[in-house]
GROMACS .gro file of C-alpha atoms in nm:
model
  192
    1UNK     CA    1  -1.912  -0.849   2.876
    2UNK     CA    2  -1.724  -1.135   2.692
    3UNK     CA    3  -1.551  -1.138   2.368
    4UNK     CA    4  -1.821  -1.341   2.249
    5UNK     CA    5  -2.111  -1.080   2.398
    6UNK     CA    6  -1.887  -0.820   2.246
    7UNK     CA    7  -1.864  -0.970   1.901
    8UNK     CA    8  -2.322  -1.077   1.920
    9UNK     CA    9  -2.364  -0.702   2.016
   10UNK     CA   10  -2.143  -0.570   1.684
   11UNK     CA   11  -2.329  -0.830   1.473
   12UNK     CA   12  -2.635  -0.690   1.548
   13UNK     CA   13  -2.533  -0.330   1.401
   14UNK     CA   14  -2.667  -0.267   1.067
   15UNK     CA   15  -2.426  -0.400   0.771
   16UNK     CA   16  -2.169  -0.565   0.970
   17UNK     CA   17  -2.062  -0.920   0.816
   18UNK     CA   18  -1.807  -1.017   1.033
   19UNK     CA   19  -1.652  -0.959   1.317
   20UNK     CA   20  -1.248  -1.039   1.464
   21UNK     CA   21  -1.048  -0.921   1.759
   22UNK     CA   22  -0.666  -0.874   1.845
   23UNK     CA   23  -0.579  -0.863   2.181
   24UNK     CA   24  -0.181  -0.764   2.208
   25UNK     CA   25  -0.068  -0.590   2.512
   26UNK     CA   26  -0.291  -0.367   2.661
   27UNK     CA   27  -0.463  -0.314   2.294
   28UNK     CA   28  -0.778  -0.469   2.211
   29UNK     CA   29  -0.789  -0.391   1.806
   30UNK     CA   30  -1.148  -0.481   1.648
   31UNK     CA   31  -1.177  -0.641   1.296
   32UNK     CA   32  -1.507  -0.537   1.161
   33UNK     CA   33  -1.630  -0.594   0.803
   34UNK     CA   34  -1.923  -0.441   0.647
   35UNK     CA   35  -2.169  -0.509   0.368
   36UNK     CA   36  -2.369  -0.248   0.135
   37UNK     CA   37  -2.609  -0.223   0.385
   38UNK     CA   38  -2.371  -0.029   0.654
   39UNK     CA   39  -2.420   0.307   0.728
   40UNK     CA   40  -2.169   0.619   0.791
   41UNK     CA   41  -2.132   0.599   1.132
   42UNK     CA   42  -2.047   0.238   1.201
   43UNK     CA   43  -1.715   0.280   1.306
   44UNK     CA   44  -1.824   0.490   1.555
   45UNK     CA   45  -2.086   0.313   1.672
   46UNK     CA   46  -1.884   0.030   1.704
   47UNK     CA   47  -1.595   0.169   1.891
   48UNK     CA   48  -1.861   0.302   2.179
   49UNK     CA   49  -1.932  -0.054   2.210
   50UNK     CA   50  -1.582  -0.201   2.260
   51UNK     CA   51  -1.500   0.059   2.469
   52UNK     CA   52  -1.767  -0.050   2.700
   53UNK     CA   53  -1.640  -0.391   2.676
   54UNK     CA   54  -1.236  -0.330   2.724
   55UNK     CA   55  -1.072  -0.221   3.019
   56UNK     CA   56  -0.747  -0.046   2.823
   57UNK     CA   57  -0.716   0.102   2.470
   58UNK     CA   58  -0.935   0.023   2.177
   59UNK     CA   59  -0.873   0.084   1.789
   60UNK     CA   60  -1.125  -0.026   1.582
   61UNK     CA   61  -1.065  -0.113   1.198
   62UNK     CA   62  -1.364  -0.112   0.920
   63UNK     CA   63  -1.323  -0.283   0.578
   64UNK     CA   64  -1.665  -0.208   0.343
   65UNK     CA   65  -1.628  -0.425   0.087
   66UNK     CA   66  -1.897  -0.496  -0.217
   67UNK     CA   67  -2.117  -0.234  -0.236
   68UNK     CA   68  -2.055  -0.143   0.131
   69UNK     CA   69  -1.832   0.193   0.040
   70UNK     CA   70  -1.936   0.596   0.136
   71UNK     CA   71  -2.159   0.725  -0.119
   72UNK     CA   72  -1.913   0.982  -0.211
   73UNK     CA   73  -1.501   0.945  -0.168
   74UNK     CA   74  -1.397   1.099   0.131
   75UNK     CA   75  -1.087   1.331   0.133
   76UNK     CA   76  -0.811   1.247   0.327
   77UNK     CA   77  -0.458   1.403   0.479
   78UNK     CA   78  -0.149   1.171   0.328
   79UNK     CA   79   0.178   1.155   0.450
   80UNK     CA   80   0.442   1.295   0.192
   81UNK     CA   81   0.744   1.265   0.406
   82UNK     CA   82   0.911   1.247   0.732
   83UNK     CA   83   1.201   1.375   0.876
   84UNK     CA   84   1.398   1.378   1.170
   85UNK     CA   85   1.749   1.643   1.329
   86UNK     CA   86   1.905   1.528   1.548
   87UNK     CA   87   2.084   1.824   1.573
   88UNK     CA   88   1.822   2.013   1.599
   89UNK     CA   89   1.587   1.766   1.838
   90UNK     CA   90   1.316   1.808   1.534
   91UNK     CA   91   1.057   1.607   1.434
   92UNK     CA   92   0.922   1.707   1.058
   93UNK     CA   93   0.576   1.567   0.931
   94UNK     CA   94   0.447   1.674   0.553
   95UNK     CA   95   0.135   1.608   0.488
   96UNK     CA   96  -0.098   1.672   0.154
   97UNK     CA   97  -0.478   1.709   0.040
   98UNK     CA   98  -0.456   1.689  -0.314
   99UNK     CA   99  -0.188   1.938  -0.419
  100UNK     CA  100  -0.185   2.116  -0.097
  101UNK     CA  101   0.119   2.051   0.153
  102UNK     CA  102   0.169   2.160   0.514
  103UNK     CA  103   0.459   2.093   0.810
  104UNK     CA  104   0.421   2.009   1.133
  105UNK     CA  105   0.711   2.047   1.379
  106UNK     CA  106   0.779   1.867   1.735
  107UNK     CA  107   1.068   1.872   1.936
  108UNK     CA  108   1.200   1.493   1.970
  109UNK     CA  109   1.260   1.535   2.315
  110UNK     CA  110   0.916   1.407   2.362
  111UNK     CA  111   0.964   1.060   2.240
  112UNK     CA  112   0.724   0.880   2.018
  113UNK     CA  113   0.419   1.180   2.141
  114UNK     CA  114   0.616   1.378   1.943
  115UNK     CA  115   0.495   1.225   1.616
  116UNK     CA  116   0.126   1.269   1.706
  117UNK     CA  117   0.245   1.643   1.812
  118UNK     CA  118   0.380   1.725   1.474
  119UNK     CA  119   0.112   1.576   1.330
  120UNK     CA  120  -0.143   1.735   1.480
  121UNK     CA  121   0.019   2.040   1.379
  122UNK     CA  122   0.033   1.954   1.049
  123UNK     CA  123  -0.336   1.903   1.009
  124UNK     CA  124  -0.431   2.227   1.176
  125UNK     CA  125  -0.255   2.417   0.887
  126UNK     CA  126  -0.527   2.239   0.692
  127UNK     CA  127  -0.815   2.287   0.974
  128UNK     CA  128  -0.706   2.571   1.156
  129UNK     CA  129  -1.016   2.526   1.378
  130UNK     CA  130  -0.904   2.154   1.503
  131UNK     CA  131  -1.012   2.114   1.897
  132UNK     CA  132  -0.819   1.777   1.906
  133UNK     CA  133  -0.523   1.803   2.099
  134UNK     CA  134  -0.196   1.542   2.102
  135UNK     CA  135  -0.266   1.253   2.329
  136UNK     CA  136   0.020   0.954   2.331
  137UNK     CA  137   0.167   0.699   2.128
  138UNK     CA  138   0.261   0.291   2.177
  139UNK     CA  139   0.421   0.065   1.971
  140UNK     CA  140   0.239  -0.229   2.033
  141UNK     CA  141   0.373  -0.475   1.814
  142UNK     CA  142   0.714  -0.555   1.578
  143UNK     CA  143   0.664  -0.756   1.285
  144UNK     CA  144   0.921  -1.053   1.259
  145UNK     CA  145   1.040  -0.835   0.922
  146UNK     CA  146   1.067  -0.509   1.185
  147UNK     CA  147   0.776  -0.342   1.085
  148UNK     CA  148   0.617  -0.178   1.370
  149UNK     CA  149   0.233  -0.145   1.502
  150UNK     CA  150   0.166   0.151   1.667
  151UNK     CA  151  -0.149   0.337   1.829
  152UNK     CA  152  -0.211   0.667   1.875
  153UNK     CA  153  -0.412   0.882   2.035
  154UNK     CA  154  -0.567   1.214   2.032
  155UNK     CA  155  -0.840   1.424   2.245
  156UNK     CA  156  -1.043   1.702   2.203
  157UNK     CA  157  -1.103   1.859   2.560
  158UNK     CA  158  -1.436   2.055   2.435
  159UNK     CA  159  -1.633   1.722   2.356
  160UNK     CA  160  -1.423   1.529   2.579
  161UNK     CA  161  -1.379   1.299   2.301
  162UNK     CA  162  -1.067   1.029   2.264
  163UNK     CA  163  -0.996   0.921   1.909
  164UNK     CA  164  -0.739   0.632   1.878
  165UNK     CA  165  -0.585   0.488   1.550
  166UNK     CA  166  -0.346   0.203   1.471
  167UNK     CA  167  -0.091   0.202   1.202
  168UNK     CA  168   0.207   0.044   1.114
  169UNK     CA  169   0.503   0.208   0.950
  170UNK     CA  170   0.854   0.124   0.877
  171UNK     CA  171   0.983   0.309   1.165
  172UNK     CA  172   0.775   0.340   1.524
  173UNK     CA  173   0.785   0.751   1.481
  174UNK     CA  174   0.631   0.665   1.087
  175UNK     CA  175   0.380   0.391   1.263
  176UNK     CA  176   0.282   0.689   1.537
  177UNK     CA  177   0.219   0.993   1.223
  178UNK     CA  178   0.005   0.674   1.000
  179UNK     CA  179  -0.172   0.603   1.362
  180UNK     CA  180  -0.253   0.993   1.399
  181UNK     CA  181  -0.360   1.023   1.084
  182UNK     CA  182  -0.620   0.708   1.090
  183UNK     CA  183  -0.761   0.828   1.427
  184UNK     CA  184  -0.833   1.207   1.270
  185UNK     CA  185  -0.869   1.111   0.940
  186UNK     CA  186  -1.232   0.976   1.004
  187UNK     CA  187  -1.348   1.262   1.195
  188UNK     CA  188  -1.208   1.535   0.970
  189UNK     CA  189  -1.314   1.392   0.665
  190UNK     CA  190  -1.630   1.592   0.609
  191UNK     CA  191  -1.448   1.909   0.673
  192UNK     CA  192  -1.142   1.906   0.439
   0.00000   0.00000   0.00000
């Protein structure tokens, strides 16, 4: 399938206005935007189609715009704050729901992984219950004013699912927690 078959079969899906690709490195990012007629799971459906398409990583991005937005607000996980020993070989991540905080730890030895790791931790303080395990982090891309575009990924071995999410952040470990957090953020949603 073609970019051009690829972007014909995502037009087709219900509430989807236009469509855009980024191809950098191995990534193949997906623009999509959506109208008030799109429906919950678009995103998803439209990631099972691009993953048919690419032969490396996919992240898909959806922008609802007019009307096009969830019926109700969907919670979501921030990121309060990051830290980093060196002394230590630690790897912080603080994230909130509302008031709510929790911590997530990783040893740095890991490399960039270790972001998703501590992440992932994080969020099971909020969803004890989480199946999705820490997968692996790229940088993909550095802005000319050194921003940096990362993707991360994550997997639950039960449903022998693979969520990806891309991000950028100041730092490539701040890119990889902002990446972890778009990929779970969708899926946990509902459940926060």
């Amino acid at each position: 399938m073609t970019l051009d078959e690829l972007e014909l079969a995502l037009r087709r899906l219900r509430g989807v206005v236009a469509v855009g690709f980024v191809e950098a490195e191995e990534l193949l990012l997906v623009e999509l935007q959506a109208g008030a007629e799109a429906y919950d799971d678009l995103a998803r459906d439209a990631t099972l189609l691009a993953v048919e398409h690419a032969s490396g990583p996919v992240a898909v991005e959806l922008v609802r715009w007019g009307e096009g937005a969830p019926p109700e607000p969907e919670a979501r996980l921030r990121l309060v704050e990051l830290t980093t020993d060196p002394a230590a070989g630690e790897l912080t991540v603080r994230l909130a729901r509302g008031a709510e905080e929790a911590l997530g730890r990783a040893s740095t030895a890991g490399g960039l992984p270790a972001a998703v790791e501590a992440t992932v931790y994080a969020v099971r303080a909020f969803l004890p219950e989480l199946t999705y395990l820490p997968g692996w982090a790229r940088t993909v891309e550095t802005t000319p004013d050194r921003r940096f575009l990362v993707v991360a990924s994550v997997t639950d071995p039960i449903a022998r699912t693979h969520l990806r999410g891309a991000a950028e952040g100041t730092t490539p470990i701040e890119g990889a927690v902002r990446a972890t957090l778009a990929a779970l953020n969708r899926t946990i949603s509902r459940e926060l």
